[in-house]
């Protein structure tokens, strides 16, 4: 017995002192070393998946970014304050409040992922690594361009207003934790965006790649960005490249309503995938924020509904096919202000997944490209402009088609409002075109103290402040704060 | 058996061998009963035979050696003395009536002695006028005159000085009188009657320098302990917990907190009744031997061991009731008052825009009707003014008319809490084997109906001597618990307590007044009918903890022993959360259920070599050791959506499955050593050194050295104080040492790419951290000076301690430019100093045989200050760090770390009160360049109506001036009355919850507190303290501001206990040794300057929407036999 114990005791001693430095090298099981996570094209695709996954977060395309342009654009209104995101509508935001720092934080987080892919590939290519990284690199550059375009639209003056104003820090490499970057100008941002898109275009695949960026998504962004810059010829060229050469086709009037119940339709140039087990935001989803209060769930708080101005616009033709995704809202059974685009249908069927909230985000559709083409052609070729506009305008069969003599920028803008309703465009369109926005505050008599009933881009809150948290950590950028904040 | 032996063994009546007899027979007795399987008759016979043989052998040996000669007899030596020695028999017990074994009895003035036997009896020959001296370690030596008696019963009094009391310290034991470190020992008796599932909650107010705060009043919630202030910014401030010599996990287990924010305290797995003593190590001398985890102090828990003697059964049973909260907690105003206030908001919304009073009245009533018609009410006013009293009328078109009746949501969602505990323990032992075994069942049903906790624990502590040299001990604890909780953070849609205060109007009923059907739609945007929804969801966290702590000690030489401890601690928490398709959290996915298993395993292996020798007046103690620890946590989750049947709440039935599983962990490896030297019991010196390596740090920084030096001087033993008779102890102690804190994250030094973010059903990953690879330990440099004193044979004793603790290289998640892609990174950023004075004083004011009245008081004066923030090269000052109270994830309070300021410095706008002219909020602008900037001046200072114009400044300090506890206990004829108070004086309390219930009109859907109704500005009462409520142009005025700051001072009668030991004469007849019945009242009285809610708040000195403390009445009984 005693011998046994002493034996055990000695064993303990040996076992313990036998520990080596390996004992202290404990690695995580669900993470890897950041510096070496991309070695092959397959590795790069994994990070690209991660980037797409992060882009569909509620802080970005999953909800908040789309809602930003919706809520502020005048096409939506609210029924009561305090339900959530209503601060966007009421412009109740300051450097510290209103949760607007989420855009800044999240988009830069996504840009880091893109920068990391691009930097790793550049390094691997310089080292002569085997494998073709072109497509991933092209996607990462295109994604970076999209993200900078979104950031500069949120934080910088419209290009057409003052391109020498402050844009956002232009960062194209992964940064060290101690970096304190300053803002670039709006013009520098747009130059970077165009440069990235142009660098990417020859690298990126031309085939349809559902859920990812391809050559035509790149072209679509080139069209968009040039339109925002007022480069109409370049915008038109890029749009026509897609219209004439791309594998996409417009929905017919019969297909239009049902197109929302499907993923990756014939118009989808860039669509972020949301599966019910992957990225489903449930009660925080875009669909939830736009549907009627209490519809399908007592958690549906009835956040946003169409303004009377939008309903009047769409009501120009009671047979407009786009009424098919509208249903009544909290105001009453005859007020069809609830939008069901992101619920699949007015019966919440979703787009073919087990939950009605796991609905893909259609970031770029062919319809938008036609409308870009129309707007870009307006100055130079009104007939062509009318042709592109009518391809969309025919969705209201009761309306006269536009002609060379009747077409106007307002017609195109109205069509954008109807076609791209709740898809995250209206506010930015009004800003870039210097149009006033009137809000339907009187619908439910919601008190709004932070803005007038009608605003235009001279109102300082039409661009967001650099968040206080950024200034706290990066004091120099505080001197570059947007005026008024 | 004993009787048999006495008959069988011829030794019993003879001479000097007699004194061995009781021991021998005791051993025999014990071995027979416990050393062998109790029902094994063969063994019994075997043991008996062996013992009889031993008796015979002893007898023959003593005969042969001639030892059996009778000792010289006084009577025989001095025959002239007429007094004849007689045989005096008796027994010795402790104050509780427990018989004491091995008490030394000596006839005064002679060498004659005896000891008490296994049953506590003795017999000795003495003369009738002699005196007997009774002595026993830990008890006061008594001299008892025989006084002509032949039967003597002596009750030993515990040695109040307790200077010789053995205390458990780091890697060993010491005594109170010789220990050089700063430690507070809490005896099990101090915590035994308090109805709590964890001993931690019972420590509040008991130890100077120690602050205890529960994260919530929920059953099963975690508790925080701060020892000597705040020594860390971002890393843990929690002490290291060591149970029976082995570091253990503490804090929250399981994943429910990620879903519903109910915490599950792993310390609940230790049954408080199993605890023998708790030692709180406070200074570096006491704790540095625990190295890198000791900076925030160490809590050593020692579980009970069997005591030599016959088996002792103890039964304890208690039941506690919590019919109410301990204080008011944001009590809502009545339904009538709330309707009037909402009317006022709606009215103001109209008149503020220039709408006529009549139209404003009509619109306000319309809005009330829109809101409440569906619940069976409509509204009328006599006039049209803002101040109208609104008549609440019942709708008559339903199956009920609710006029005059309002639903009581508190009554529906709360109940009388019930706490029940039943313990049984058996302990005992003999010379070679000692055991303690217990079984306990506890059930704690919180006042909030859906929160409950129950637990079963079992423990076996066994010590076995093997031969002369080896001792093996095994402590095994098994605990199984089940917690059902709810979200008690500031979550409007699921915190029931918050809902009763803020969302659930008395006008809302759980049924539809028209149909009588359950109401399932939301009331407003957030409140819901939880009477209905409670059947549509469930949660539980089941924790099974198994810990085995095996120790082997080999006594190699006298004074030299080696000890190895091997411990395996496995805690598995299985969380279940289910929402039916009818529940708003499950409706989107047609029902959802998740099962999560989190398994924490900790392996500790520790081997020490200990040498302890006395050379004349010199005593030397040496310790060297090696320790390794490996922690691994394994997590698995499976989730099912689309559940086919509301009756089956399992993942197996689901239409859609989702899963996740991974593990994480860390390792620590350490070398440790200590040397202690003392001379003449007057001068003591001690030094320790430990070297730790930790996987939580990078290869270049992972090894750290920690050490301490300390000394003590017994002044009262010096000749110059020998004349001071009143002084029984005067000891000066001093120590200096270094210890550390590890970062909280396991992989904080690694820049990582995280995976698990799939896209299009393909693996995805992304950079998840940018780390500082040179991250290093937080290091504490602590100096401690203590003076212990005792007077009148320690009847009055106390100590004064001064400490200063510099914490350097503090880890903090530092805000970084978010352009990097992240908002923060973990860095070593600065230094904090905590310093303070701790006083404790206790004594018996009255001490007679009949009555004893004792008082104890302790006080801690602690300052905690950020002394330095590391700066970039060329910077004059370190950059401020703004941070938020992490409790409940609602950023309820904002703080700033700024050089020279408190570590709990509240940062916000300075509220300038209400303008009596118009009832508006006013804010001091506090422009750093010009104090007069503002819309107007108040006392020469610039102020504004808009908080947006104001600047953040330091508005308060969460650190109290002094805190502590005091208590008193009175014993009289078996009755004990004890009271323990806790107090806090000074410091600010930040109320992060009143923004919800004291709202100026921003939130139209919410009900408001009575406090607001009573204090809001009105034209008729322009001097009230709160602003007017308004509907027009309301701004969310409840910013981080001094408006929410209150004086944190309070005094609370934390516990009052009345206990009665039934007279032995009564219960001994029933075969019972002792019976104690008791009553305990918890949180009985509270005196506070802060009236809105409970002033006993968390460690950040903030109040939020966590479940408050209750007022608990507990009745218990303890029976020993």
mmCIF file of N, CA, C and O in Angstrom, chain B residues 62 67 115 172 255 333 353 408 415 498 524 528 560 572 592 651 804 865 894 896 911 926 1021 1068:
data_model
loop_
_atom_site.group_PDB
_atom_site.id
_atom_site.type_symbol
_atom_site.label_atom_id
_atom_site.label_comp_id
_atom_site.label_asym_id
_atom_site.label_seq_id
_atom_site.Cartn_x
_atom_site.Cartn_y
_atom_site.Cartn_z
ATOM 1 N N UNK B 62 4.168 -3.880 29.916
ATOM 2 C CA UNK B 62 4.337 -2.977 31.052
ATOM 3 C C UNK B 62 4.725 -3.752 32.313
ATOM 4 O O UNK B 62 5.521 -3.268 33.126
ATOM 5 N N UNK B 67 6.813 -1.075 34.585
ATOM 6 C CA UNK B 67 6.208 0.245 34.531
ATOM 7 C C UNK B 67 4.946 0.341 35.369
ATOM 8 O O UNK B 67 4.410 1.410 35.555
ATOM 9 N N UNK B 115 -6.586 12.720 30.674
ATOM 10 C CA UNK B 115 -7.237 13.376 29.547
ATOM 11 C C UNK B 115 -8.626 12.786 29.376
ATOM 12 O O UNK B 115 -8.884 11.654 29.779
ATOM 13 N N UNK B 172 -1.106 26.322 2.888
ATOM 14 C CA UNK B 172 -0.813 25.834 4.227
ATOM 15 C C UNK B 172 -1.700 26.492 5.262
ATOM 16 O O UNK B 172 -2.764 27.019 4.961
ATOM 17 N N UNK B 255 -24.813 29.564 -21.089
ATOM 18 C CA UNK B 255 -24.977 30.517 -22.186
ATOM 19 C C UNK B 255 -26.284 31.275 -22.112
ATOM 20 O O UNK B 255 -26.584 32.056 -22.999
ATOM 21 N N UNK B 333 -46.923 55.211 -10.454
ATOM 22 C CA UNK B 333 -48.074 55.977 -9.998
ATOM 23 C C UNK B 333 -49.334 55.181 -10.327
ATOM 24 O O UNK B 333 -49.306 54.266 -11.151
ATOM 25 N N UNK B 353 -48.197 73.556 -30.037
ATOM 26 C CA UNK B 353 -48.140 73.931 -31.451
ATOM 27 C C UNK B 353 -49.154 75.029 -31.783
ATOM 28 O O UNK B 353 -49.463 75.256 -32.942
ATOM 29 N N UNK B 408 -54.020 44.344 -11.741
ATOM 30 C CA UNK B 408 -52.815 44.459 -10.920
ATOM 31 C C UNK B 408 -51.731 43.537 -11.493
ATOM 32 O O UNK B 408 -51.702 42.339 -11.217
ATOM 33 N N UNK B 415 -44.868 36.988 -6.725
ATOM 34 C CA UNK B 415 -45.439 36.105 -5.712
ATOM 35 C C UNK B 415 -44.625 36.280 -4.432
ATOM 36 O O UNK B 415 -43.642 37.021 -4.404
ATOM 37 N N UNK B 498 -39.333 45.317 -14.998
ATOM 38 C CA UNK B 498 -39.384 46.604 -15.702
ATOM 39 C C UNK B 498 -40.772 46.834 -16.302
ATOM 40 O O UNK B 498 -41.317 47.936 -16.251
ATOM 41 N N UNK B 524 -49.281 48.397 -26.832
ATOM 42 C CA UNK B 524 -48.295 49.359 -27.307
ATOM 43 C C UNK B 524 -47.223 48.609 -28.092
ATOM 44 O O UNK B 524 -47.508 47.594 -28.716
ATOM 45 N N UNK B 528 -46.347 43.128 -23.081
ATOM 46 C CA UNK B 528 -47.194 42.057 -23.559
ATOM 47 C C UNK B 528 -47.815 41.334 -22.381
ATOM 48 O O UNK B 528 -47.415 41.519 -21.241
ATOM 49 N N UNK B 560 9.480 17.720 7.738
ATOM 50 C CA UNK B 560 9.581 17.788 6.275
ATOM 51 C C UNK B 560 8.475 16.937 5.677
ATOM 52 O O UNK B 560 8.377 15.752 5.961
ATOM 53 N N UNK B 572 -20.607 21.228 -15.982
ATOM 54 C CA UNK B 572 -21.318 21.165 -17.252
ATOM 55 C C UNK B 572 -22.662 21.858 -17.101
ATOM 56 O O UNK B 572 -23.457 21.498 -16.244
ATOM 57 N N UNK B 592 -39.048 27.733 -31.922
ATOM 58 C CA UNK B 592 -37.600 27.508 -31.960
ATOM 59 C C UNK B 592 -37.148 26.962 -30.611
ATOM 60 O O UNK B 592 -37.688 27.329 -29.565
ATOM 61 N N UNK B 651 -35.166 19.511 -30.087
ATOM 62 C CA UNK B 651 -34.517 19.766 -31.368
ATOM 63 C C UNK B 651 -34.818 18.633 -32.349
ATOM 64 O O UNK B 651 -34.975 18.859 -33.545
ATOM 65 N N UNK B 804 -1.580 50.405 0.448
ATOM 66 C CA UNK B 804 -1.569 51.145 -0.799
ATOM 67 C C UNK B 804 -1.180 50.168 -1.890
ATOM 68 O O UNK B 804 -0.251 49.389 -1.761
ATOM 69 N N UNK B 865 -7.890 55.610 -7.502
ATOM 70 C CA UNK B 865 -7.596 56.734 -8.380
ATOM 71 C C UNK B 865 -6.771 56.279 -9.581
ATOM 72 O O UNK B 865 -5.885 55.443 -9.453
ATOM 73 N N UNK B 894 -21.986 56.383 -17.606
ATOM 74 C CA UNK B 894 -20.757 56.689 -18.346
ATOM 75 C C UNK B 894 -19.684 57.148 -17.353
ATOM 76 O O UNK B 894 -19.962 57.953 -16.468
ATOM 77 N N UNK B 896 -15.278 58.038 -16.787
ATOM 78 C CA UNK B 896 -14.049 58.410 -17.488
ATOM 79 C C UNK B 896 -12.857 58.009 -16.623
ATOM 80 O O UNK B 896 -12.873 58.179 -15.401
ATOM 81 N N UNK B 911 -26.610 68.823 -14.714
ATOM 82 C CA UNK B 911 -28.002 69.282 -14.707
ATOM 83 C C UNK B 911 -28.119 70.464 -13.763
ATOM 84 O O UNK B 911 -27.607 70.414 -12.642
ATOM 85 N N UNK B 926 -20.824 74.480 -19.110
ATOM 86 C CA UNK B 926 -19.464 74.062 -18.757
ATOM 87 C C UNK B 926 -18.510 74.129 -19.936
ATOM 88 O O UNK B 926 -17.794 73.171 -20.238
ATOM 89 N N UNK B 1021 -47.396 74.211 -8.898
ATOM 90 C CA UNK B 1021 -46.299 73.859 -7.999
ATOM 91 C C UNK B 1021 -44.966 74.098 -8.685
ATOM 92 O O UNK B 1021 -44.299 73.158 -9.112
ATOM 93 N N UNK B 1068 -31.613 15.774 25.735
ATOM 94 C CA UNK B 1068 -30.757 14.599 25.897
ATOM 95 C C UNK B 1068 -31.588 13.348 26.109
ATOM 96 O O UNK B 1068 -31.211 12.264 25.693
#
